[in-house]
mmCIF file of C-alpha atoms in Angstrom:
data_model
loop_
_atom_site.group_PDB
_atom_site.id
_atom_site.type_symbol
_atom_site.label_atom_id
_atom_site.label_comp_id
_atom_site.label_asym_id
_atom_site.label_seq_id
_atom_site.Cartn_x
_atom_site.Cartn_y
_atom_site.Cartn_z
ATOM 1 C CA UNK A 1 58.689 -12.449 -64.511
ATOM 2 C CA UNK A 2 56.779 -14.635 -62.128
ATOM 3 C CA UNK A 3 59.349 -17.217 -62.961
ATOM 4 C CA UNK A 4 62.250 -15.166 -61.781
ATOM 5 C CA UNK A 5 60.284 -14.262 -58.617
ATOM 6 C CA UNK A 6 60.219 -18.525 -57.957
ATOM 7 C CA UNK A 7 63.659 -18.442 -58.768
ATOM 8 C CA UNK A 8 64.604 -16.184 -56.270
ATOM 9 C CA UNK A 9 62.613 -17.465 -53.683
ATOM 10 C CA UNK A 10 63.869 -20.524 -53.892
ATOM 11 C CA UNK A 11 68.163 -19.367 -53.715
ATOM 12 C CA UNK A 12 66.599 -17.610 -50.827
ATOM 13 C CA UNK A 13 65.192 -20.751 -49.274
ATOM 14 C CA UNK A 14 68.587 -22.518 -50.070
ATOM 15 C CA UNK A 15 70.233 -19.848 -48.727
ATOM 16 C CA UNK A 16 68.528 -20.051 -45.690
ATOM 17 C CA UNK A 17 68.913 -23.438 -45.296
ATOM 18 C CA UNK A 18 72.705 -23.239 -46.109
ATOM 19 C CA UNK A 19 73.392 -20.151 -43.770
ATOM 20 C CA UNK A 20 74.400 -17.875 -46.420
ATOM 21 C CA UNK A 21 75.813 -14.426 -45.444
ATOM 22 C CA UNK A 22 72.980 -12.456 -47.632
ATOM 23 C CA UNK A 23 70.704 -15.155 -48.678
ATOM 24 C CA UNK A 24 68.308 -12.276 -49.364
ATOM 25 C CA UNK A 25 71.006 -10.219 -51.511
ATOM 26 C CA UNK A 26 71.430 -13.325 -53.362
ATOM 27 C CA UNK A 27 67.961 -14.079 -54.146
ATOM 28 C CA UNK A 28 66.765 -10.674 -54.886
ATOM 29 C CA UNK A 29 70.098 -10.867 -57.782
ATOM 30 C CA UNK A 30 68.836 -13.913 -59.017
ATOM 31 C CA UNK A 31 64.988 -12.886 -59.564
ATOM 32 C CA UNK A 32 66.071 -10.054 -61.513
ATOM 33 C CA UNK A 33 68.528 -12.159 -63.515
ATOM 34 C CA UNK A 34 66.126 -14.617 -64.702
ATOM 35 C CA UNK A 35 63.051 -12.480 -64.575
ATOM 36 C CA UNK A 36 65.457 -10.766 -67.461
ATOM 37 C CA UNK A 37 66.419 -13.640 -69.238
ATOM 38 C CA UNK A 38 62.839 -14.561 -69.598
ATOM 39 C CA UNK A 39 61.464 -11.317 -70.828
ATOM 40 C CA UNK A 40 64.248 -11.091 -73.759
ATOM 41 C CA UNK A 41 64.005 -14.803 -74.364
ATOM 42 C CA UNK A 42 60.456 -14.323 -75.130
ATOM 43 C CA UNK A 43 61.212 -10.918 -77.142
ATOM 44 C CA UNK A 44 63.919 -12.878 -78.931
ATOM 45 C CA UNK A 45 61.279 -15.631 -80.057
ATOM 46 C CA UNK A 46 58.582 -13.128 -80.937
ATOM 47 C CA UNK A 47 61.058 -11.671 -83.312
ATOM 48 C CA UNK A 48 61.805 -15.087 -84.711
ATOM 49 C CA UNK A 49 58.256 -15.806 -85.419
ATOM 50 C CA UNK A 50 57.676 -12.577 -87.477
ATOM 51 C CA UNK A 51 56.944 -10.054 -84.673
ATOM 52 C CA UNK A 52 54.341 -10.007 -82.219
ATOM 53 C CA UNK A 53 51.370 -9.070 -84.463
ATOM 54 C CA UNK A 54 52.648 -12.094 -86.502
ATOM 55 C CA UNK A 55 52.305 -14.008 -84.185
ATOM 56 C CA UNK A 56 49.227 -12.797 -82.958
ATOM 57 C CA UNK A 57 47.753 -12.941 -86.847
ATOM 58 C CA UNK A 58 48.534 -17.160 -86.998
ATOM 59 C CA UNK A 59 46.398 -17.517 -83.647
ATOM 60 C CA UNK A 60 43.502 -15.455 -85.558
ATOM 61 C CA UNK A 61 43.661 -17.269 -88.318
ATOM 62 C CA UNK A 62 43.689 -20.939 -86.662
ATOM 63 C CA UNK A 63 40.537 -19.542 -84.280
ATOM 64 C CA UNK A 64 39.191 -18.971 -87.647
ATOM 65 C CA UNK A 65 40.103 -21.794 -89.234
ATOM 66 C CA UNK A 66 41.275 -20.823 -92.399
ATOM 67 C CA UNK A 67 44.019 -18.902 -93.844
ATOM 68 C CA UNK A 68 43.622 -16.031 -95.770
ATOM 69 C CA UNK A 69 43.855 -16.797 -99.513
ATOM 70 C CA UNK A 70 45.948 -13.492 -100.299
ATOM 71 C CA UNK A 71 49.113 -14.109 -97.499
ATOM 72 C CA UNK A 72 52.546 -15.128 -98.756
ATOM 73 C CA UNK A 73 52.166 -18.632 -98.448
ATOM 74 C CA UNK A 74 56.071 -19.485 -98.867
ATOM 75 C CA UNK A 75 57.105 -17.297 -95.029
ATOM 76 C CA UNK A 76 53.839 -17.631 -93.942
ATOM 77 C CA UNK A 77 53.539 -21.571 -94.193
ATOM 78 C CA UNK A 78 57.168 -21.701 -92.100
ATOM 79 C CA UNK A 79 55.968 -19.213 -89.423
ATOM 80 C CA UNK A 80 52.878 -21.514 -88.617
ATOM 81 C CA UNK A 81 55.523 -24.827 -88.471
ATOM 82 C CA UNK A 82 57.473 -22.543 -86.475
ATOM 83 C CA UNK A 83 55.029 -22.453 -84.267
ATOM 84 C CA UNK A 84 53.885 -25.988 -83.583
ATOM 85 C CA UNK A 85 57.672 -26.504 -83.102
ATOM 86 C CA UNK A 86 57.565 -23.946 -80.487
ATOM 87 C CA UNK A 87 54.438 -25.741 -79.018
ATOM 88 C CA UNK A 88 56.449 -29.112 -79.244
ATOM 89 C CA UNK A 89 59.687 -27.878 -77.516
ATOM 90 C CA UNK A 90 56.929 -25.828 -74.856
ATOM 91 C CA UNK A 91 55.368 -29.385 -74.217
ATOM 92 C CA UNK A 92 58.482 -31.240 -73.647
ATOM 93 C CA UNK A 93 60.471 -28.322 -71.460
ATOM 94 C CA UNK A 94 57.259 -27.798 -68.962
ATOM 95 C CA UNK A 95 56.475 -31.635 -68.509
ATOM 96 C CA UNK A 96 60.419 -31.924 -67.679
ATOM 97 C CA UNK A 97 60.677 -29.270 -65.462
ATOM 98 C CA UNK A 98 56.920 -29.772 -63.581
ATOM 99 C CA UNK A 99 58.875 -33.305 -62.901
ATOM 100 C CA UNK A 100 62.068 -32.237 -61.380
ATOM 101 C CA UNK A 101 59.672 -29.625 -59.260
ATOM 102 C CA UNK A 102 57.299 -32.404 -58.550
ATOM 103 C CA UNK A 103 60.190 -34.911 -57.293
ATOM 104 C CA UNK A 104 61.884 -32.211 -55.651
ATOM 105 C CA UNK A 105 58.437 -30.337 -53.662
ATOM 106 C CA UNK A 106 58.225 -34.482 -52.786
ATOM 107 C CA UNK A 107 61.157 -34.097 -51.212
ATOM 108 C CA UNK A 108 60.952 -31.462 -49.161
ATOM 109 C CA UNK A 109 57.501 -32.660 -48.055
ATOM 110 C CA UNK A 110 58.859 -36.165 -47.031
ATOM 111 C CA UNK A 111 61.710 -34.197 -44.705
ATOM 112 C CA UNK A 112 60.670 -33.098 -41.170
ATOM 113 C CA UNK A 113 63.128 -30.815 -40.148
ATOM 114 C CA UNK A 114 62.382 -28.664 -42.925
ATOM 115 C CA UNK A 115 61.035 -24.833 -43.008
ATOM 116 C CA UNK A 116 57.208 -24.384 -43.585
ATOM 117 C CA UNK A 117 58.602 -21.107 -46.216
ATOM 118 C CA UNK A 118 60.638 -23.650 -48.043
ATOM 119 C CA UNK A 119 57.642 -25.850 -48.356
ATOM 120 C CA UNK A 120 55.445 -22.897 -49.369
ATOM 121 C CA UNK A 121 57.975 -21.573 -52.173
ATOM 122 C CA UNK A 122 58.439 -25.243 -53.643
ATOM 123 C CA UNK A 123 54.532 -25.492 -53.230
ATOM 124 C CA UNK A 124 54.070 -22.352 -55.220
ATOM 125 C CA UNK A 125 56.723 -23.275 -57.808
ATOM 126 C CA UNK A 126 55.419 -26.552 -58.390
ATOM 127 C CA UNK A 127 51.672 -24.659 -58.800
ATOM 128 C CA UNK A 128 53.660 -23.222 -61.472
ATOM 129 C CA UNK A 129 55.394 -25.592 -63.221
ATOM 130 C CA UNK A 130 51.673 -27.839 -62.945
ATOM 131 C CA UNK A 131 50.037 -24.338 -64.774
ATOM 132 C CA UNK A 132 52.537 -24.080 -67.572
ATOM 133 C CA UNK A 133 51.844 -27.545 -68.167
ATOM 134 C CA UNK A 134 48.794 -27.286 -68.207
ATOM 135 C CA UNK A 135 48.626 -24.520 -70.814
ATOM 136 C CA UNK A 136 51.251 -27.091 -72.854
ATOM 137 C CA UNK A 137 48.516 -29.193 -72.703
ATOM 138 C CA UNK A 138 46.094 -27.053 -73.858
ATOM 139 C CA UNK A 139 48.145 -25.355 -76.847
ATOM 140 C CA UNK A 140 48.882 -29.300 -78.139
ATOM 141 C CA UNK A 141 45.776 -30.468 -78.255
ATOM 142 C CA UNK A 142 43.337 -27.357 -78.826
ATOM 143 C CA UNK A 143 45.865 -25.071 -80.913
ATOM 144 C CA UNK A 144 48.442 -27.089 -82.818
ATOM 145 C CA UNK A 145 45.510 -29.428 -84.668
ATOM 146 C CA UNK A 146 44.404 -26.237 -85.872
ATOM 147 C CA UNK A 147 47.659 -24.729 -86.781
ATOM 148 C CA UNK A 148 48.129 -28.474 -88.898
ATOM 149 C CA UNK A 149 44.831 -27.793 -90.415
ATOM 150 C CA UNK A 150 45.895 -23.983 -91.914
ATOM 151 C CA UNK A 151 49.571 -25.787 -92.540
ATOM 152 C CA UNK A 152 47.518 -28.465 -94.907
ATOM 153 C CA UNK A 153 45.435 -25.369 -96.483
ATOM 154 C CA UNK A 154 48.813 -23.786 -97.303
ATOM 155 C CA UNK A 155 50.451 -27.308 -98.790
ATOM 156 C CA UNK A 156 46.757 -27.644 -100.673
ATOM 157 C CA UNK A 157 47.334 -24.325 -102.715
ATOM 158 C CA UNK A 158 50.546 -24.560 -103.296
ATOM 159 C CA UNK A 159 50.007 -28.373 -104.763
ATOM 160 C CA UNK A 160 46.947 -28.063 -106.664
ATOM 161 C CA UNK A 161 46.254 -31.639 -107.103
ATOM 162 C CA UNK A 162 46.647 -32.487 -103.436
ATOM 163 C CA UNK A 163 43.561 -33.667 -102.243
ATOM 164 C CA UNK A 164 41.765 -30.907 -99.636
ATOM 165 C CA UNK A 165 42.084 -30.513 -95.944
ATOM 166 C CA UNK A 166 40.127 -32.957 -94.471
ATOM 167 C CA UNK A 167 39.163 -34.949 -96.796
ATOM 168 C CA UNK A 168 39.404 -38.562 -97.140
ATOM 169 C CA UNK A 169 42.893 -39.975 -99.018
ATOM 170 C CA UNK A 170 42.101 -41.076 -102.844
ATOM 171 C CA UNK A 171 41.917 -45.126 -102.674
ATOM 172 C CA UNK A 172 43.818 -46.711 -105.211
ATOM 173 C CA UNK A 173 42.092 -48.028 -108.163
ATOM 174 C CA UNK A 174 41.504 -52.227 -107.871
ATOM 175 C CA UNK A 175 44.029 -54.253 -110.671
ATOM 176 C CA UNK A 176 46.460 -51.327 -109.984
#
């Protein structure tokens, strides 16, 4: 929702700045547009993932670090790659957009004639677009090593012979 809020904030700062007839109008239309967008976007990818308290079970089990020996491992072993694909794709999306924000608060910065509220909205959007990042950040390199580890757990029981997570890799034999 707080991302619809920058959203609007900003047409409203264009709008402004372009002399639209209801920049305000415009801006409020906006907010509640993407604030919308956002909240079934992320209702949409709950569902995906197997529901909330699915999701919600995957982040107790990688806090715990092991999976549950009596869970479905075929659904359950997709729902956790799911995951660190949705932690890839969060990664990639946030560093993009804290760029364009970065370049673009830069620009607004660099130009004198410009409004001190359009320099505090891009200030707080780029604040952010720097947080979301930062959680990126944080999911890649606390949570998705962890989601890997319960992903090898699940590939471990389901090939037998596989050697265990975090083990060392068999050498071969010498004269082989």
């Amino acid at each position: 929702m707080l991302l619809g809020v920058l959203i609007g904030a900003t047409v409203a700062a264009y709008g402004v700045h372009l002399s639209w007839p209801h920049p305000a109008a415009i801006a409020v239309g906006a907010a509640v547009v993407v604030g919308a967008v956002v909240v079934i976007s992320t209702l949409v990818s709950w569902r995906r993932a197997g529901g909330r308290e699915s999701v919600e079970q995957i982040d107790r089990w990688a806090r715990s670090g092991r999976l549950p020996s009596d869970v479905p491992l075929g659904a359950t072993l997709s729902r956790i790659a799911g995951r660190i694909d949705s932690a890839k794709s969060a990664l990639w999306s946030s560093g993009v957009m804290f760029a364009l924000w970065a370049a673009q608060f830069a620009f607004h910065l660099a130009d004198p004639a410009q409004d001190r509220t359009d320099v505090v909205v891009f200030g707080v959007a780029f604040a952010y677009f720097a947080a979301t990042l930062a959680w990126s950040l944080y999911a890649w390199f606390r949570r998705v090593p962890a989601l890997r580890d319960l992903l090898r757990q699940g590939q471990h029981r389901l090939a037998p012979g596989a050697p265990a997570p975090g083990a060392a890799p068999a050498q071969p034999r010498p004269g082989r």
